[in-house]
Short mmCIF file of C-alpha atoms in Angstrom, two decimals:
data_model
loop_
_atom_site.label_atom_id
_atom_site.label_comp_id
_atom_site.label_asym_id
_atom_site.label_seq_id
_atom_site.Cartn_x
_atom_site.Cartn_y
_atom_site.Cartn_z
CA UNK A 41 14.42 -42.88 56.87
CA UNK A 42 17.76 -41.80 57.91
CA UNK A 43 18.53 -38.25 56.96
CA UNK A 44 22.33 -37.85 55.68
CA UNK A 45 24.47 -34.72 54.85
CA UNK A 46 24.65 -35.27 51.57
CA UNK A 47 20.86 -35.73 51.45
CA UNK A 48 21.08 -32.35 53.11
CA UNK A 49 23.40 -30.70 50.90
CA UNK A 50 21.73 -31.80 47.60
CA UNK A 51 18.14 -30.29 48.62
CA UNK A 52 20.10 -27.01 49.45
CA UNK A 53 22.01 -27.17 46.44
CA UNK A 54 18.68 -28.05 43.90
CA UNK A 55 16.88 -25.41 45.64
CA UNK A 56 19.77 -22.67 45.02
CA UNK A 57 19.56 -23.59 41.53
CA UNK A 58 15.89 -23.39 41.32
CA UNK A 59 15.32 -19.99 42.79
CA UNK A 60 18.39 -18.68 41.04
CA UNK A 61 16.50 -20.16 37.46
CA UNK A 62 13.50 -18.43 38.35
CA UNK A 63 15.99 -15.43 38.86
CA UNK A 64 17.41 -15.69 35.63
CA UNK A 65 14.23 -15.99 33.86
CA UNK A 66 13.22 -12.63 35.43
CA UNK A 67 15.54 -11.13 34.82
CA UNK A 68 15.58 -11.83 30.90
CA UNK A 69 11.70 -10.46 30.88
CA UNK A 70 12.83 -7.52 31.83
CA UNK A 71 15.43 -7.27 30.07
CA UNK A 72 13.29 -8.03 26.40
CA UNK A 73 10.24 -7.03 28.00
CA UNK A 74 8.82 -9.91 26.66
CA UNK A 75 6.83 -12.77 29.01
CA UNK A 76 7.88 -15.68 26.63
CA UNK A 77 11.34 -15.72 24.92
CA UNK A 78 10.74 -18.87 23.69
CA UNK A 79 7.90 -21.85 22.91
CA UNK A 80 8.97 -23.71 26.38
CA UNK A 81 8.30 -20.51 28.19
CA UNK A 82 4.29 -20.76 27.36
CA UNK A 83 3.06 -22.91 24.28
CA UNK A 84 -0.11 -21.47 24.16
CA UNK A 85 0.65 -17.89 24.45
CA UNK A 86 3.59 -18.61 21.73
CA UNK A 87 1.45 -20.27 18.91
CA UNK A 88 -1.27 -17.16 19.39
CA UNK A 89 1.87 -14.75 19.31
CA UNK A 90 2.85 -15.79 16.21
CA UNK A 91 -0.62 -16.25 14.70
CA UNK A 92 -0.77 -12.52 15.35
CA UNK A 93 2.55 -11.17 14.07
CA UNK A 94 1.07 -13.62 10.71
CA UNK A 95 -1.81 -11.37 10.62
CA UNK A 96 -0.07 -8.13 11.22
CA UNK A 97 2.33 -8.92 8.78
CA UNK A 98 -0.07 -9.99 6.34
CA UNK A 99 -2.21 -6.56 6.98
CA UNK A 100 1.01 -4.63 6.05
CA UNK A 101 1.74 -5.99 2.82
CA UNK A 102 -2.34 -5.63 2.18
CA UNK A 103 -1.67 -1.97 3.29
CA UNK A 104 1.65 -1.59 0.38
CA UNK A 105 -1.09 -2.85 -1.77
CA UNK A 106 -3.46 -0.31 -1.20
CA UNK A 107 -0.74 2.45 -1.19
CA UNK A 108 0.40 1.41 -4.59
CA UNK A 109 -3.25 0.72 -6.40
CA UNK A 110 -4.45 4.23 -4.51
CA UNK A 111 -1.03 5.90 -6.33
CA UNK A 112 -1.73 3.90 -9.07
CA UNK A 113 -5.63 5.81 -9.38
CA UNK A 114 -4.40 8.89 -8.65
CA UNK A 115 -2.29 9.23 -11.57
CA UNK A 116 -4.80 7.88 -13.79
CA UNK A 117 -7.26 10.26 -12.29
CA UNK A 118 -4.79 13.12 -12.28
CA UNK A 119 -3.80 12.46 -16.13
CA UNK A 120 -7.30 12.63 -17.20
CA UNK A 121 -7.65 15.54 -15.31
CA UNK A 122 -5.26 16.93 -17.82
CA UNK A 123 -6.99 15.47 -20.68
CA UNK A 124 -9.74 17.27 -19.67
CA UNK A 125 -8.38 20.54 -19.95
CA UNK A 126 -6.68 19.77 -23.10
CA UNK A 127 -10.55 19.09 -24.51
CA UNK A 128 -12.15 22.10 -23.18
CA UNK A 129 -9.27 24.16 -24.41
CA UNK A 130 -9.67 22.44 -27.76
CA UNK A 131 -13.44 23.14 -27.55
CA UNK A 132 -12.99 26.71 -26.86
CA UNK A 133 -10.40 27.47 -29.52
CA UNK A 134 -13.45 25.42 -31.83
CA UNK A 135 -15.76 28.05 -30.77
CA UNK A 136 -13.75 31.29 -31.92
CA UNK A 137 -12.86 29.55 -34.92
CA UNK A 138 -16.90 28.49 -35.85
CA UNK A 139 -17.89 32.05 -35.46
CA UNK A 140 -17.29 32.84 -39.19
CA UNK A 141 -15.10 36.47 -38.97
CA UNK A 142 -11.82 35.18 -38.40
CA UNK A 143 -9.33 36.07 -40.81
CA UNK A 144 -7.15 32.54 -42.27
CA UNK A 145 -4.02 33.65 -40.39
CA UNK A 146 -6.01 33.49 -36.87
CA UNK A 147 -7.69 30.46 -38.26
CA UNK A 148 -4.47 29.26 -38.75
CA UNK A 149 -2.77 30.26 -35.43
CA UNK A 150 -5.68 28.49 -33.64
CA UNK A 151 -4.86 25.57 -35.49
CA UNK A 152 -0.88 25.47 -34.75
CA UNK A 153 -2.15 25.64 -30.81
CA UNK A 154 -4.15 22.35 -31.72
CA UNK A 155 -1.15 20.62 -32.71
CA UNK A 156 0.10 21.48 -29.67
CA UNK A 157 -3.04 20.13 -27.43
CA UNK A 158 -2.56 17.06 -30.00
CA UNK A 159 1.23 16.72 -29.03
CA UNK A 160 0.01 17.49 -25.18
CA UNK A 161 -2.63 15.03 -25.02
CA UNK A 162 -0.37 11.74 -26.52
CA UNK A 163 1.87 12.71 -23.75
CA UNK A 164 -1.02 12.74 -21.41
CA UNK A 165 -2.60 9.59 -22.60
CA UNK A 166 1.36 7.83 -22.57
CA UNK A 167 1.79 9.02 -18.49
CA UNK A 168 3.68 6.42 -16.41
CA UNK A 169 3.83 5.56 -13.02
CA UNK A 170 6.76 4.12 -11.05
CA UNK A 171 7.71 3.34 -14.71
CA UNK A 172 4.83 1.62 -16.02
CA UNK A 173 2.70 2.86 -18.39
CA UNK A 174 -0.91 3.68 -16.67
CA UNK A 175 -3.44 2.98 -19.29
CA UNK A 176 -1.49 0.26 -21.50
CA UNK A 177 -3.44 -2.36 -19.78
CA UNK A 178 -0.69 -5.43 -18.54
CA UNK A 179 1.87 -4.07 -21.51
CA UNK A 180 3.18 -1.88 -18.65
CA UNK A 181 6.59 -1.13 -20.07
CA UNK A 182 5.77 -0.24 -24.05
CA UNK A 183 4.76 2.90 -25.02
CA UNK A 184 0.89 2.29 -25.77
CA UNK A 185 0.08 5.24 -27.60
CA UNK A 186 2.78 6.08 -30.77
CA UNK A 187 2.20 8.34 -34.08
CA UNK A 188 0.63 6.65 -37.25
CA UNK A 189 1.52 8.85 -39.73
CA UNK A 190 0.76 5.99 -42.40
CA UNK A 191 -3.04 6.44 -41.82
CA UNK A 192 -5.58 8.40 -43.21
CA UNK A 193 -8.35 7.41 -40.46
CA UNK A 194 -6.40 8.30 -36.96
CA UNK A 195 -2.77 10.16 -36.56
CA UNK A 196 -2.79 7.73 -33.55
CA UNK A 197 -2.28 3.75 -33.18
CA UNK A 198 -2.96 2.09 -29.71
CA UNK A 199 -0.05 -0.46 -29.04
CA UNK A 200 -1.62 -1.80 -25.18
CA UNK A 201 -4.46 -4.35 -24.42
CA UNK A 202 -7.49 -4.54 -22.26
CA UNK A 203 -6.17 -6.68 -19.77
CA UNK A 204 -7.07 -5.49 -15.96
CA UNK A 205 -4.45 -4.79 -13.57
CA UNK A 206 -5.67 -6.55 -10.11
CA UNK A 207 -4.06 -5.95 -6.94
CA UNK A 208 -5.21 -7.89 -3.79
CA UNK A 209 -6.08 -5.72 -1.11
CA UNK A 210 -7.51 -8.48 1.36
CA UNK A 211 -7.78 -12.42 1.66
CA UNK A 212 -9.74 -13.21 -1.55
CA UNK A 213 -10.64 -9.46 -2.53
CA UNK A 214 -9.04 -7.48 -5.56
CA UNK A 215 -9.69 -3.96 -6.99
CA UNK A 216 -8.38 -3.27 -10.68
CA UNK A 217 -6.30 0.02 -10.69
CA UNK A 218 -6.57 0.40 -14.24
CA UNK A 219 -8.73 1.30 -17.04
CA UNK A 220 -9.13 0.55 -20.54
CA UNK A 221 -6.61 3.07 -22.34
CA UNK A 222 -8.19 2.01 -25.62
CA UNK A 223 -11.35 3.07 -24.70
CA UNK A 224 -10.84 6.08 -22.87
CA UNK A 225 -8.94 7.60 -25.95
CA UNK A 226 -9.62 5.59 -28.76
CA UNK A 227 -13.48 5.00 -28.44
CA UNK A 228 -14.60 8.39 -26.87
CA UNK A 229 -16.88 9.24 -29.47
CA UNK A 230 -19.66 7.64 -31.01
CA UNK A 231 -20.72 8.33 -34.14
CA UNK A 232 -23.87 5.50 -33.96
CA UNK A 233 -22.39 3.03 -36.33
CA UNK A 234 -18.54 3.60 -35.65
CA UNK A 235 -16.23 5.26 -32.75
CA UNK A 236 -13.83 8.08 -33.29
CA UNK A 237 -10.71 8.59 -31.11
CA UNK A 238 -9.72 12.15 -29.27
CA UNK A 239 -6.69 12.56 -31.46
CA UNK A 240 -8.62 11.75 -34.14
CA UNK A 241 -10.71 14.89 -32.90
CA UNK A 242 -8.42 17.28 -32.14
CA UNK A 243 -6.69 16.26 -35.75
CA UNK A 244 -9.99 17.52 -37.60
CA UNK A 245 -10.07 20.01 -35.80
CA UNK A 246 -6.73 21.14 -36.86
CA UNK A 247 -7.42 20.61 -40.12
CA UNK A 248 -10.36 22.54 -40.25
CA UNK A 249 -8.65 25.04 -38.74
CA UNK A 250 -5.54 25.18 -41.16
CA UNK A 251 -7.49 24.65 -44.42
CA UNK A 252 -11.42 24.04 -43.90
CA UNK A 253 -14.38 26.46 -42.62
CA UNK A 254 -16.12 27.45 -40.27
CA UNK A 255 -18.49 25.11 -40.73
CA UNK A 256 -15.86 22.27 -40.39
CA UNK A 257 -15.03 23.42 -36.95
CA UNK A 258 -18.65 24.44 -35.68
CA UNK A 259 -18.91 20.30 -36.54
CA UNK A 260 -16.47 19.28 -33.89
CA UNK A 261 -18.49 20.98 -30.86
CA UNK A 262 -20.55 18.29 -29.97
CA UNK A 263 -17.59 15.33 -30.44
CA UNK A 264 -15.84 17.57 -27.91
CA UNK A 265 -18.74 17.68 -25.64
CA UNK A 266 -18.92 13.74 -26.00
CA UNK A 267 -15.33 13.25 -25.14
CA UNK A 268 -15.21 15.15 -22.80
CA UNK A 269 -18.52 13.69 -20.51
CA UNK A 270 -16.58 10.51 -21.39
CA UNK A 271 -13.23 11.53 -19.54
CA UNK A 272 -15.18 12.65 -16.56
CA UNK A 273 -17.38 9.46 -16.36
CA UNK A 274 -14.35 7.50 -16.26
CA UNK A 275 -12.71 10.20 -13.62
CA UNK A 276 -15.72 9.58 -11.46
CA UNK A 277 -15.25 5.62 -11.17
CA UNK A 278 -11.35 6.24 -10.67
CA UNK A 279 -12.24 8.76 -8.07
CA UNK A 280 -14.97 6.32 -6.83
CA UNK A 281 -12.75 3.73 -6.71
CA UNK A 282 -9.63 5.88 -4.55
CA UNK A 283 -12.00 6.69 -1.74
CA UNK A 284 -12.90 2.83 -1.46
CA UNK A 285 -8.61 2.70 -1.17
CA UNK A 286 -9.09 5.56 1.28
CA UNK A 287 -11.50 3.98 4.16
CA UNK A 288 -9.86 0.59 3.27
CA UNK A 289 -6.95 1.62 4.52
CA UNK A 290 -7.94 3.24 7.52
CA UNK A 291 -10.24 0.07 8.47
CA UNK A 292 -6.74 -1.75 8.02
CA UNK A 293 -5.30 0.78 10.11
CA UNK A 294 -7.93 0.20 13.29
CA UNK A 295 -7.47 -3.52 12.59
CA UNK A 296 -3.88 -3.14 13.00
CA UNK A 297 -3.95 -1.59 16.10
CA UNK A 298 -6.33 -4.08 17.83
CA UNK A 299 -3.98 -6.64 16.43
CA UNK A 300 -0.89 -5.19 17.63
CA UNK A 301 -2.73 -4.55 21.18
CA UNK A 302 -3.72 -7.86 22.01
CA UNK A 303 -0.27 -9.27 21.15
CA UNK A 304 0.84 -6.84 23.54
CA UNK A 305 -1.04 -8.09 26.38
CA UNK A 306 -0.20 -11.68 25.65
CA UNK A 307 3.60 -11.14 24.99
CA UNK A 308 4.67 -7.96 26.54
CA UNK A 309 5.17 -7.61 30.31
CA UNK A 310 4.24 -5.91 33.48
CA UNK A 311 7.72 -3.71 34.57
CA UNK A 312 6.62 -3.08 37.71
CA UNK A 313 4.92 -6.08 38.25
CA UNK A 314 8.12 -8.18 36.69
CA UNK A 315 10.44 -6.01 38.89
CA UNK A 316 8.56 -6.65 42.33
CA UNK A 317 8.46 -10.31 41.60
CA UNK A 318 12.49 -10.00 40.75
CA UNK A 319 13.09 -8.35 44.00
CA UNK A 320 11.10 -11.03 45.71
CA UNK A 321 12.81 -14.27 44.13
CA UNK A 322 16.17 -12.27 45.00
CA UNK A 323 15.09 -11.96 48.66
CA UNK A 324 14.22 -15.49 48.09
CA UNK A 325 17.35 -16.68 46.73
CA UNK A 326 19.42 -14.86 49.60
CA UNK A 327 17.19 -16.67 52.13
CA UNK A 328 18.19 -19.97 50.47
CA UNK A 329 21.87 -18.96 50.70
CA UNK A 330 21.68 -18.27 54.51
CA UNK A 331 19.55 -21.47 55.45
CA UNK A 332 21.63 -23.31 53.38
CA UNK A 333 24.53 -22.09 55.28
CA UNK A 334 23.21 -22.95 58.77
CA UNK A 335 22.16 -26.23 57.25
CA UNK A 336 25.24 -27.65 55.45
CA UNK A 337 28.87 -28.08 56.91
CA UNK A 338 30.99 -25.38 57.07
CA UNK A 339 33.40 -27.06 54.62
CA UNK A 340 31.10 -26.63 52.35
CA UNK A 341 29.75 -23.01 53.44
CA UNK A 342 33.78 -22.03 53.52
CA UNK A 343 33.70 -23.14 49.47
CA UNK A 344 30.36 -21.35 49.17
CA UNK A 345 31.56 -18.63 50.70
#
Protein backbone atom coordinates (compact mmCIF):
# COMPACT_ATOMS: atom_id res chain seq x y z
CA UNK A 1 0.00 0.00 0.00
CA UNK A 2 1.35 3.25 -1.00
CA UNK A 3 1.84 5.60 1.89
CA UNK A 4 0.79 9.37 0.93
CA UNK A 5 1.22 12.74 2.80
CA UNK A 6 -2.02 13.22 3.42
CA UNK A 7 -2.28 9.68 4.81
CA UNK A 8 0.56 11.02 6.90
CA UNK A 9 -0.87 14.16 7.96
CA UNK A 10 -4.31 12.76 8.97
CA UNK A 11 -2.76 10.03 11.48
CA UNK A 12 -0.75 13.03 13.00
CA UNK A 13 -3.60 15.17 13.04
CA UNK A 14 -6.25 12.27 14.72
CA UNK A 15 -3.60 11.49 17.10
CA UNK A 16 -3.15 15.32 18.24
CA UNK A 17 -6.72 15.34 18.79
CA UNK A 18 -6.80 12.19 20.71
CA UNK A 19 -4.13 12.87 23.24
CA UNK A 20 -5.26 16.45 23.52
CA UNK A 21 -9.11 14.76 24.42
CA UNK A 22 -7.60 12.67 26.90
CA UNK A 23 -5.99 16.06 28.04
CA UNK A 24 -9.08 17.77 28.30
CA UNK A 25 -10.80 15.11 30.12
CA UNK A 26 -8.05 15.37 32.79
CA UNK A 27 -8.05 18.17 33.18
CA UNK A 28 -11.93 18.58 33.94
CA UNK A 29 -11.39 15.70 36.84
CA UNK A 30 -9.39 17.80 38.40
CA UNK A 31 -10.93 20.51 38.04
CA UNK A 32 -14.59 18.91 39.67
CA UNK A 33 -12.71 16.34 41.32
CA UNK A 34 -15.05 14.09 40.07
CA UNK A 35 -13.97 10.71 37.82
CA UNK A 36 -17.30 10.82 35.79
CA UNK A 37 -18.91 14.17 34.77
CA UNK A 38 -21.27 12.51 32.89
CA UNK A 39 -23.12 8.86 32.01
CA UNK A 40 -20.64 8.43 28.80
CA UNK A 41 -17.73 8.89 31.10
CA UNK A 42 -18.55 5.35 33.01
CA UNK A 43 -22.22 3.87 32.88
CA UNK A 44 -21.75 1.68 35.55
CA UNK A 45 -20.10 3.82 38.03
CA UNK A 46 -22.91 6.59 37.05
CA UNK A 47 -26.14 4.46 37.65
CA UNK A 48 -24.47 3.27 41.27
CA UNK A 49 -23.64 7.10 41.83
CA UNK A 50 -26.90 8.06 41.61
CA UNK A 51 -28.44 5.04 43.35
CA UNK A 52 -26.41 6.37 46.24
CA UNK A 53 -27.09 10.12 46.28
CA UNK A 54 -31.12 8.33 46.12
CA UNK A 55 -30.31 6.73 49.31
CA UNK A 56 -28.52 9.55 50.96
CA UNK A 57 -31.09 11.77 50.07
CA UNK A 58 -33.73 9.59 51.13
CA UNK A 59 -31.80 9.03 54.69
CA UNK A 60 -31.94 12.87 55.14
CA UNK A 61 -35.45 13.49 54.82
CA UNK A 62 -35.87 10.13 57.19
CA UNK A 63 -33.43 12.08 59.49
CA UNK A 64 -36.00 15.69 59.31
CA UNK A 65 -38.45 13.08 60.27
CA UNK A 66 -36.91 11.95 63.24
CA UNK A 67 -35.86 15.53 64.25
CA UNK A 68 -39.40 16.69 64.06
CA UNK A 69 -41.31 13.45 65.79
CA UNK A 70 -38.20 13.55 68.55
CA UNK A 71 -39.26 17.62 69.00
CA UNK A 72 -42.56 16.61 68.63
CA UNK A 73 -42.07 14.00 72.09
CA UNK A 74 -40.21 16.28 73.79
CA UNK A 75 -42.79 18.79 74.12
CA UNK A 76 -45.34 16.36 74.93
CA UNK A 77 -43.02 14.93 77.48
CA UNK A 78 -41.92 18.34 78.70
CA UNK A 79 -45.73 19.59 79.04
CA UNK A 80 -46.62 16.72 81.15
CA UNK A 81 -43.75 17.33 83.04
CA UNK A 82 -45.55 20.46 83.96
CA UNK A 83 -48.74 18.80 84.55
CA UNK A 84 -47.08 16.93 86.92
CA UNK A 85 -46.08 19.58 89.08
CA UNK A 86 -49.31 21.29 88.77
CA UNK A 87 -50.84 17.81 90.47
CA UNK A 88 -48.43 17.43 93.20
CA UNK A 89 -48.79 21.07 94.01
CA UNK A 90 -52.55 20.56 93.95
CA UNK A 91 -52.05 17.47 96.16
CA UNK A 92 -50.04 19.26 98.64
CA UNK A 93 -52.21 22.34 99.00
CA UNK A 94 -55.11 19.15 99.52
CA UNK A 95 -53.10 18.03 102.36
CA UNK A 96 -52.92 21.38 104.49
CA UNK A 97 -56.37 21.95 103.71
CA UNK A 98 -57.60 18.06 105.01
CA UNK A 99 -55.85 18.62 108.23
CA UNK A 100 -59.00 20.11 109.92
CA UNK A 101 -57.40 23.57 111.81
CA UNK A 102 -57.40 25.84 109.06
CA UNK A 103 -59.30 28.85 109.50
CA UNK A 104 -62.03 29.54 106.12
CA UNK A 105 -59.90 32.48 104.95
CA UNK A 106 -56.69 30.04 104.50
CA UNK A 107 -59.13 27.50 103.26
CA UNK A 108 -60.08 29.94 100.99
CA UNK A 109 -56.65 31.31 99.88
CA UNK A 110 -55.66 27.67 99.13
CA UNK A 111 -58.50 27.48 97.00
CA UNK A 112 -57.89 30.85 94.85
CA UNK A 113 -54.18 29.12 94.20
CA UNK A 114 -56.28 26.11 92.73
CA UNK A 115 -57.88 28.22 90.29
CA UNK A 116 -54.76 29.17 89.37
CA UNK A 117 -53.19 25.43 88.91
CA UNK A 118 -56.75 24.99 87.07
CA UNK A 119 -56.02 28.06 84.73
CA UNK A 120 -52.17 26.65 84.58
CA UNK A 121 -52.94 23.22 83.71
CA UNK A 122 -55.62 24.10 80.51
CA UNK A 123 -52.71 26.03 79.31
CA UNK A 124 -50.52 23.08 79.84
CA UNK A 125 -52.82 20.53 78.40
CA UNK A 126 -53.50 23.31 75.14
CA UNK A 127 -49.29 23.50 74.50
CA UNK A 128 -48.39 23.73 70.78
CA UNK A 129 -45.60 22.94 68.83
CA UNK A 130 -44.36 24.59 65.63
CA UNK A 131 -48.05 25.73 65.83
CA UNK A 132 -49.90 22.66 66.20
CA UNK A 133 -51.59 21.69 69.00
CA UNK A 134 -49.66 18.53 70.72
CA UNK A 135 -52.32 16.43 72.21
CA UNK A 136 -55.42 17.39 69.86
CA UNK A 137 -54.84 14.26 68.01
CA UNK A 138 -54.91 15.19 63.81
CA UNK A 139 -57.14 18.55 64.79
CA UNK A 140 -53.66 20.16 64.99
CA UNK A 141 -54.71 23.75 64.54
CA UNK A 142 -58.03 24.07 67.03
CA UNK A 143 -57.70 24.66 70.40
CA UNK A 144 -58.60 21.09 71.93
CA UNK A 145 -59.14 21.93 75.35
CA UNK A 146 -61.76 25.23 75.91
CA UNK A 147 -63.93 26.22 79.18
CA UNK A 148 -67.49 24.65 79.62
CA UNK A 149 -68.94 26.80 81.88
CA UNK A 150 -72.50 25.36 80.81
CA UNK A 151 -71.75 22.08 82.71
CA UNK A 152 -72.26 20.88 85.96
CA UNK A 153 -70.08 17.52 85.45
CA UNK A 154 -66.53 19.05 84.07
CA UNK A 155 -65.46 23.00 83.80
CA UNK A 156 -63.64 21.44 80.77
CA UNK A 157 -64.84 20.14 77.15
CA UNK A 158 -62.28 18.25 74.90
CA UNK A 159 -62.67 19.65 71.24
CA UNK A 160 -59.62 17.03 69.52
CA UNK A 161 -59.88 13.30 68.46
CA UNK A 162 -57.93 10.15 68.93
CA UNK A 163 -56.48 9.99 65.71
CA UNK A 164 -52.50 9.05 65.77
CA UNK A 165 -50.04 11.28 64.32
CA UNK A 166 -47.53 8.86 62.23
CA UNK A 167 -44.39 10.01 60.88
CA UNK A 168 -42.22 7.62 58.72
CA UNK A 169 -38.90 7.32 59.96
CA UNK A 170 -37.68 4.45 57.50
CA UNK A 171 -38.93 2.50 54.28
CA UNK A 172 -42.18 0.96 55.64
CA UNK A 173 -41.62 1.91 59.48
CA UNK A 174 -43.66 4.70 61.42
CA UNK A 175 -43.61 5.84 65.09
CA UNK A 176 -46.76 7.93 66.35
CA UNK A 177 -45.51 11.17 68.10
CA UNK A 178 -48.63 11.70 69.77
CA UNK A 179 -50.85 10.63 72.47
CA UNK A 180 -54.37 10.55 73.25
CA UNK A 181 -55.07 14.17 74.79
CA UNK A 182 -58.49 12.87 75.79
CA UNK A 183 -57.21 10.34 77.77
CA UNK A 184 -54.36 11.76 79.38
CA UNK A 185 -56.62 14.62 80.83
CA UNK A 186 -59.99 13.64 80.46
CA UNK A 187 -59.89 9.91 81.63
CA UNK A 188 -57.12 10.07 84.37
CA UNK A 189 -59.17 8.84 87.01
CA UNK A 190 -61.19 5.96 87.51
CA UNK A 191 -63.80 5.83 89.64
CA UNK A 192 -64.70 1.80 88.70
CA UNK A 193 -67.85 2.48 86.82
CA UNK A 194 -67.04 6.03 85.30
CA UNK A 195 -63.74 8.30 84.59
CA UNK A 196 -63.17 11.72 86.00
CA UNK A 197 -60.99 14.34 84.24
CA UNK A 198 -57.92 16.42 86.06
CA UNK A 199 -59.80 19.66 85.77
CA UNK A 200 -62.57 18.06 86.93
CA UNK A 201 -60.19 17.31 90.02
CA UNK A 202 -58.60 20.23 90.67
CA UNK A 203 -62.32 21.96 90.30
CA UNK A 204 -63.52 19.86 93.48
CA UNK A 205 -60.90 20.54 94.93
CA UNK A 206 -61.46 24.17 94.70
CA UNK A 207 -64.67 23.88 95.72
CA UNK A 208 -64.02 22.11 98.69
CA UNK A 209 -61.67 24.43 99.43
CA UNK A 210 -63.87 27.67 98.97
CA UNK A 211 -67.07 26.26 100.56
CA UNK A 212 -66.79 22.42 101.66
CA UNK A 213 -64.65 20.59 104.55
CA UNK A 214 -62.08 19.06 105.34
CA UNK A 215 -63.39 16.04 104.66
CA UNK A 216 -64.20 17.13 101.02
CA UNK A 217 -60.59 17.76 100.39
CA UNK A 218 -59.00 14.75 102.43
CA UNK A 219 -61.39 12.92 99.46
CA UNK A 220 -59.36 14.21 96.58
CA UNK A 221 -55.90 12.62 97.84
CA UNK A 222 -56.10 9.50 96.27
CA UNK A 223 -57.70 10.96 92.66
CA UNK A 224 -54.51 13.03 92.81
CA UNK A 225 -52.35 10.11 93.44
CA UNK A 226 -54.21 8.35 90.42
CA UNK A 227 -53.64 11.19 88.08
CA UNK A 228 -50.75 11.70 88.78
CA UNK A 229 -49.18 7.75 88.29
CA UNK A 230 -51.23 8.28 85.10
CA UNK A 231 -49.15 11.38 83.77
CA UNK A 232 -45.96 9.61 84.53
CA UNK A 233 -46.99 6.27 82.86
CA UNK A 234 -47.69 8.12 79.83
CA UNK A 235 -44.22 10.28 80.39
CA UNK A 236 -42.44 6.97 80.50
CA UNK A 237 -43.72 5.66 76.93
CA UNK A 238 -43.04 9.31 75.49
CA UNK A 239 -39.66 9.15 77.05
CA UNK A 240 -39.44 5.46 75.87
CA UNK A 241 -40.35 6.33 72.69
CA UNK A 242 -37.55 9.64 72.28
CA UNK A 243 -34.63 7.41 73.05
CA UNK A 244 -35.86 4.92 70.20
CA UNK A 245 -35.68 8.64 68.04
CA UNK A 246 -32.31 9.01 69.75
CA UNK A 247 -30.24 5.70 68.55
CA UNK A 248 -32.39 5.88 65.33
CA UNK A 249 -30.86 8.69 64.42
CA UNK A 250 -27.46 7.99 65.14
CA UNK A 251 -27.80 4.44 63.27
CA UNK A 252 -28.95 6.86 60.34
CA UNK A 253 -26.04 8.86 61.03
CA UNK A 254 -23.32 5.73 60.65
CA UNK A 255 -25.41 4.68 57.63
CA UNK A 256 -24.91 7.97 56.16
CA UNK A 257 -21.46 8.04 56.38
CA UNK A 258 -20.80 4.57 54.83
CA UNK A 259 -23.11 5.82 52.15
CA UNK A 260 -21.46 8.98 51.51
CA UNK A 261 -17.92 7.01 51.63
CA UNK A 262 -18.43 4.59 49.09
CA UNK A 263 -19.80 7.21 46.66
CA UNK A 264 -16.67 8.82 47.31
CA UNK A 265 -14.52 6.13 46.16
CA UNK A 266 -16.58 5.49 43.09
CA UNK A 267 -17.01 9.21 42.03
CA UNK A 268 -14.37 11.25 43.61
CA UNK A 269 -10.75 11.19 42.36
CA UNK A 270 -7.17 10.55 43.07
CA UNK A 271 -5.34 14.39 42.91
CA UNK A 272 -2.19 13.15 42.83
CA UNK A 273 -2.84 10.28 40.96
CA UNK A 274 -5.12 12.50 38.32
CA UNK A 275 -2.27 15.11 38.28
CA UNK A 276 0.67 12.58 37.41
CA UNK A 277 -1.42 11.07 34.71
CA UNK A 278 -2.11 14.93 33.43
CA UNK A 279 1.51 15.62 33.37
CA UNK A 280 2.07 12.42 31.49
CA UNK A 281 -0.66 12.84 28.61
CA UNK A 282 0.89 16.52 28.40
CA UNK A 283 4.40 15.08 27.88
CA UNK A 284 2.52 12.90 25.59
CA UNK A 285 0.77 15.41 23.66
CA UNK A 286 4.10 17.54 23.20
CA UNK A 287 5.76 14.36 21.86
CA UNK A 288 2.94 14.13 19.27
CA UNK A 289 3.51 17.79 18.35
CA UNK A 290 7.29 17.27 17.67
CA UNK A 291 6.94 13.87 15.69
CA UNK A 292 4.31 15.29 13.96
CA UNK A 293 6.50 18.06 12.98
CA UNK A 294 9.40 15.94 11.66
CA UNK A 295 6.73 13.87 9.98
CA UNK A 296 4.50 16.32 8.04
CA UNK A 297 5.65 19.11 5.52
CA UNK A 298 6.82 22.12 6.71
CA UNK A 299 3.89 23.96 5.09
CA UNK A 300 1.98 22.48 7.28
CA UNK A 301 4.40 22.63 10.48
CA UNK A 302 4.82 26.62 9.42
CA UNK A 303 0.66 26.77 9.95
CA UNK A 304 1.11 24.60 13.05
CA UNK A 305 3.56 26.56 14.20
Amino acid sequence: MRVTNRMLTNNVIRNINRNLENMARTQEQMSSGKRVNRPSDDPIVVARVLAFKTSIAANDQYKKNMEDAKGWLDASESALGMATDVLQRARELAVYGSNGTMPPESMDALGKEVDQLLDEMMQVANTSYGGRYIFGGSQTTATPFVSNSSSTDDPVEYNGDSAALNWEIAPGVTISVNENGDQIFMQAINNGSATESIFKLLNDLSAALHGGTATDVSATLNKFDQAIDHILNTRATLGAKSNRMEMAMSRLDDTQIGLTQTMSKLEDIDLAETVMNYKTQENVYLASLSTGAMVLQPSLIDYLR
